CSV table of C-alpha atoms in Angstrom, one decimal:
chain,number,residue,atom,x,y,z
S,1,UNK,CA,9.9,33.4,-25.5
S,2,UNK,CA,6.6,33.3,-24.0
S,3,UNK,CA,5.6,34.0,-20.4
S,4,UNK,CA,3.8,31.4,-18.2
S,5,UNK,CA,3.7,31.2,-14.7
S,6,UNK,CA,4.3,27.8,-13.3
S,7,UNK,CA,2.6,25.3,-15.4
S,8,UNK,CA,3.8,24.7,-19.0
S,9,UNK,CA,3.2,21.5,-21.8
S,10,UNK,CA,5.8,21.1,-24.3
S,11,UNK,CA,4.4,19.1,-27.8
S,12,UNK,CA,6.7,16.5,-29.0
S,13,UNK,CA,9.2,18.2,-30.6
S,14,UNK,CA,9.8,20.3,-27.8
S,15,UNK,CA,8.5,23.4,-28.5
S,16,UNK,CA,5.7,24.9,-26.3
S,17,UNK,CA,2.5,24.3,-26.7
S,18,UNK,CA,0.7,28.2,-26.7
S,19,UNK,CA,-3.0,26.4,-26.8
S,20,UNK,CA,-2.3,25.2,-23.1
S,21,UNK,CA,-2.3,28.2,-21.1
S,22,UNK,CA,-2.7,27.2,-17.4
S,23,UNK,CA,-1.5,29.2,-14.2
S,24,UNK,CA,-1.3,28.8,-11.2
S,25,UNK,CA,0.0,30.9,-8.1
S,26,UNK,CA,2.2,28.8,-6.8
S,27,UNK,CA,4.6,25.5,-8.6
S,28,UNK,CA,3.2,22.4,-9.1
S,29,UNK,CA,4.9,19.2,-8.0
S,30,UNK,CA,2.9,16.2,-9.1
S,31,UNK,CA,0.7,15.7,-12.0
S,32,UNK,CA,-1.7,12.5,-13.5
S,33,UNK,CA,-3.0,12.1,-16.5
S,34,UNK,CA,-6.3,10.8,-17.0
S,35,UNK,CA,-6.5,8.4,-20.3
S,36,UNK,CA,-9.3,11.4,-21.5
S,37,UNK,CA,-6.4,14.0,-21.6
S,38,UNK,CA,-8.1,15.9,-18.3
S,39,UNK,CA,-4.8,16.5,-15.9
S,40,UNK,CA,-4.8,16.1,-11.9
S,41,UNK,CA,-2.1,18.6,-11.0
S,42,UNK,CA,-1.0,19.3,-7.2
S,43,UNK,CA,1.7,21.0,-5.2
S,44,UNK,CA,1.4,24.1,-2.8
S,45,UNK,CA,-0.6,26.3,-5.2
S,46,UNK,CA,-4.0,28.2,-4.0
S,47,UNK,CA,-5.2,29.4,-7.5
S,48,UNK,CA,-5.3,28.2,-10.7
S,49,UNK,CA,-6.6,30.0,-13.6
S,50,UNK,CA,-8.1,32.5,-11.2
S,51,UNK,CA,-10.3,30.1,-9.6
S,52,UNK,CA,-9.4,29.3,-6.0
S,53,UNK,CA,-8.1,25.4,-5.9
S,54,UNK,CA,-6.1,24.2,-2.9
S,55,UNK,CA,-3.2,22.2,-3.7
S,56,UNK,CA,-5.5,20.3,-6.3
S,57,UNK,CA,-7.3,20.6,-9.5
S,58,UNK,CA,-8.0,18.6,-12.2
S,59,UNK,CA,-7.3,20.7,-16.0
S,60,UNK,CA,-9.1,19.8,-19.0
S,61,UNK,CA,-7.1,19.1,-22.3
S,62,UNK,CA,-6.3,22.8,-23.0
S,63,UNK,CA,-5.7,23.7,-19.7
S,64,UNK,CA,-8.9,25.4,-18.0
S,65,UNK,CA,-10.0,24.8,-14.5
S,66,UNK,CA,-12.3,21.4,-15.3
S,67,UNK,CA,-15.5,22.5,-12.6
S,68,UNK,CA,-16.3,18.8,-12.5
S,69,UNK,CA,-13.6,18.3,-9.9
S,70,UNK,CA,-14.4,20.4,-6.5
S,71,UNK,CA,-12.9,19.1,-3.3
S,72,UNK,CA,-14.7,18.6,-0.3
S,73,UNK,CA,-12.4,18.5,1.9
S,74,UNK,CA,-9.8,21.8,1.7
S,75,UNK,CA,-6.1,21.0,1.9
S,76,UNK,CA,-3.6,23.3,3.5
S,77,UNK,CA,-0.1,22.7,2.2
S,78,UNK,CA,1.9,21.0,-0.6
S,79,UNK,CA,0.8,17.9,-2.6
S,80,UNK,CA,4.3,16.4,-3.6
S,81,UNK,CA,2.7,13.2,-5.2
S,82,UNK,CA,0.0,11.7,-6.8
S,83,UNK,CA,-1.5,8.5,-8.4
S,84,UNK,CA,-4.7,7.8,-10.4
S,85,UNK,CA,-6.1,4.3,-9.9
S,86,UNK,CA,-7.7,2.5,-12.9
S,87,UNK,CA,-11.3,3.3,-11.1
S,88,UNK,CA,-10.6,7.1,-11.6
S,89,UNK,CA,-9.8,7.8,-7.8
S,90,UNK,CA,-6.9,9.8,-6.9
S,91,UNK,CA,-4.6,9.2,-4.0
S,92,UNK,CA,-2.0,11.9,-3.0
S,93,UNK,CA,0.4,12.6,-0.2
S,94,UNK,CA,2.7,14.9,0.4
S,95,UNK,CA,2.8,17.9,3.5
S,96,UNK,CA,-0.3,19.1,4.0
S,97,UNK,CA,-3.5,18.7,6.6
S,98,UNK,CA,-7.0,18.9,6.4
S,99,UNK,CA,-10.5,18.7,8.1
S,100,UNK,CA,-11.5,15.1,8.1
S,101,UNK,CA,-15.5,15.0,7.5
S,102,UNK,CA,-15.8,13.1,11.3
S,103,UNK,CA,-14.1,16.3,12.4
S,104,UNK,CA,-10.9,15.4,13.3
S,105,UNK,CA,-7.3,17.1,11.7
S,106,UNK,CA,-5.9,14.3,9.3
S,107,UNK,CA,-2.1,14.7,7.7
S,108,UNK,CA,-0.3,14.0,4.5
S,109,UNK,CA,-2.2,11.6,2.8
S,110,UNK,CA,-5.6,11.3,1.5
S,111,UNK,CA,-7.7,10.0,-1.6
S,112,UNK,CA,-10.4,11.4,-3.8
S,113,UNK,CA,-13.3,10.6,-6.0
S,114,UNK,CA,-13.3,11.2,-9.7
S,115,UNK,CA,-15.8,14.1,-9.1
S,116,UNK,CA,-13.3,15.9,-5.7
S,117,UNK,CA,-15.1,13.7,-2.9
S,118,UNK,CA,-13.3,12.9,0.0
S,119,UNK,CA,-12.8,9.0,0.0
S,120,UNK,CA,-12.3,7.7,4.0
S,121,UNK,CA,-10.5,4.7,2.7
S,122,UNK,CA,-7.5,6.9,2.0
S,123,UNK,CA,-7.7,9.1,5.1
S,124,UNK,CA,-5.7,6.9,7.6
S,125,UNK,CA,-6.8,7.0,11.7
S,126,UNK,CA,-3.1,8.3,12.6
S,127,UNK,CA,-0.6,11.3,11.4
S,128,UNK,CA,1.6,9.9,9.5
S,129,UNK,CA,4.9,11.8,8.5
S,130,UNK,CA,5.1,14.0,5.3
S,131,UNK,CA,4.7,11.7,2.0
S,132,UNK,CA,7.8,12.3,-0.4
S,133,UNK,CA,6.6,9.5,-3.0
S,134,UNK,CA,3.6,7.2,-4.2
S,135,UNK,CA,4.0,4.5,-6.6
S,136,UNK,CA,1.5,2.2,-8.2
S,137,UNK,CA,3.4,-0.8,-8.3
S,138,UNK,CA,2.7,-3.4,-11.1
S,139,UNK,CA,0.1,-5.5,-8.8
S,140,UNK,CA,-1.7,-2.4,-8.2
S,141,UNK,CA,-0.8,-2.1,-4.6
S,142,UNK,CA,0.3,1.1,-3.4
S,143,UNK,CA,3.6,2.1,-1.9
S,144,UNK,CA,3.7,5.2,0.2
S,145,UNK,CA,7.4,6.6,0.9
S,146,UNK,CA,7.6,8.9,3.7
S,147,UNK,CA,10.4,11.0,5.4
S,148,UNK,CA,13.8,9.6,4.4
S,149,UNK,CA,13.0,6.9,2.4
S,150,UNK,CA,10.6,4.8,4.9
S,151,UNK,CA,8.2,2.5,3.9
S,152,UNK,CA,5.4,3.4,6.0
S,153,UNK,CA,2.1,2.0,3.8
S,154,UNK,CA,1.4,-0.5,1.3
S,155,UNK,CA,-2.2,-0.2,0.4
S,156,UNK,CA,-4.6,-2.6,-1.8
């Protein structure tokens, strides 16, 4: 019974929560919840809340735009998944490119510091193809699913 464009959070019972009142211009597709209740949220979106965010933004609690996170490097495309590594950094892949600070284009997958910093460790040398999935597996290595259902990446 209530409006909401794109992002909702539904409390236990399953009823909707009205404190949480993000929005965002376009859906999301992946989401990661820090233990501190912030949430990382990406898809193809360019605002949320008003506030120009492309394809990623971290929410506090209640849903506003958390400032603390700013990317550096702007993302232009879809963020189909995501993972947040037990030092706060987040990885995500998906179909997207962006402007890699050495000035070259780099594609599809890419990491990020708990503040929005680019982080070159996740920004590999070549394209690789769109990423459908990231998993953390339980050894805390992580395995990038591209295309069809390649493997294409196993990372430390």
């Amino acid at each position: 019974g209530a409006a909401r464009a794109n992002l909702v959070r539904i409390n236990a019972d399953g009823s909707l929560d009205a404190g949480f009142t993000a929005t965002t211009d376009q859906p999301v597709k992946a989401f990661a919840l820090q233990p501190d209740g912030k949430i990382f949220i990406g898809g193809g979106f360019t605002i949320v809340n008003g506030v120009a965010r492309p394809a990623v933004a971290r929410l506090n609690a209640d849903g506003t735009t958390d400032n603390a996170f700013n990317v550096t490097v702007p993302i232009a495309g879809t963020i189909n998944s995501m993972v947040l590594l037990p030092n706060g950094r987040l990885v995500v892949g998906g179909s997207f490119s962006f402007l890699s600070a050495l000035g070259t284009i780099r594609r599809n997958l890419t990491g990020f510091a708990s503040t929005g910093g680019h982080i070159a460790a996740y920004n590999p040398q070549e394209n690789i193809p769109p990423v459908k999935t990231i998993v953390e597996q339980p050894n805390k290595r992580l395995l990038v699913i591209v295309g069809d259902s390649e493997l294409r990446r196993l990372f430390n």
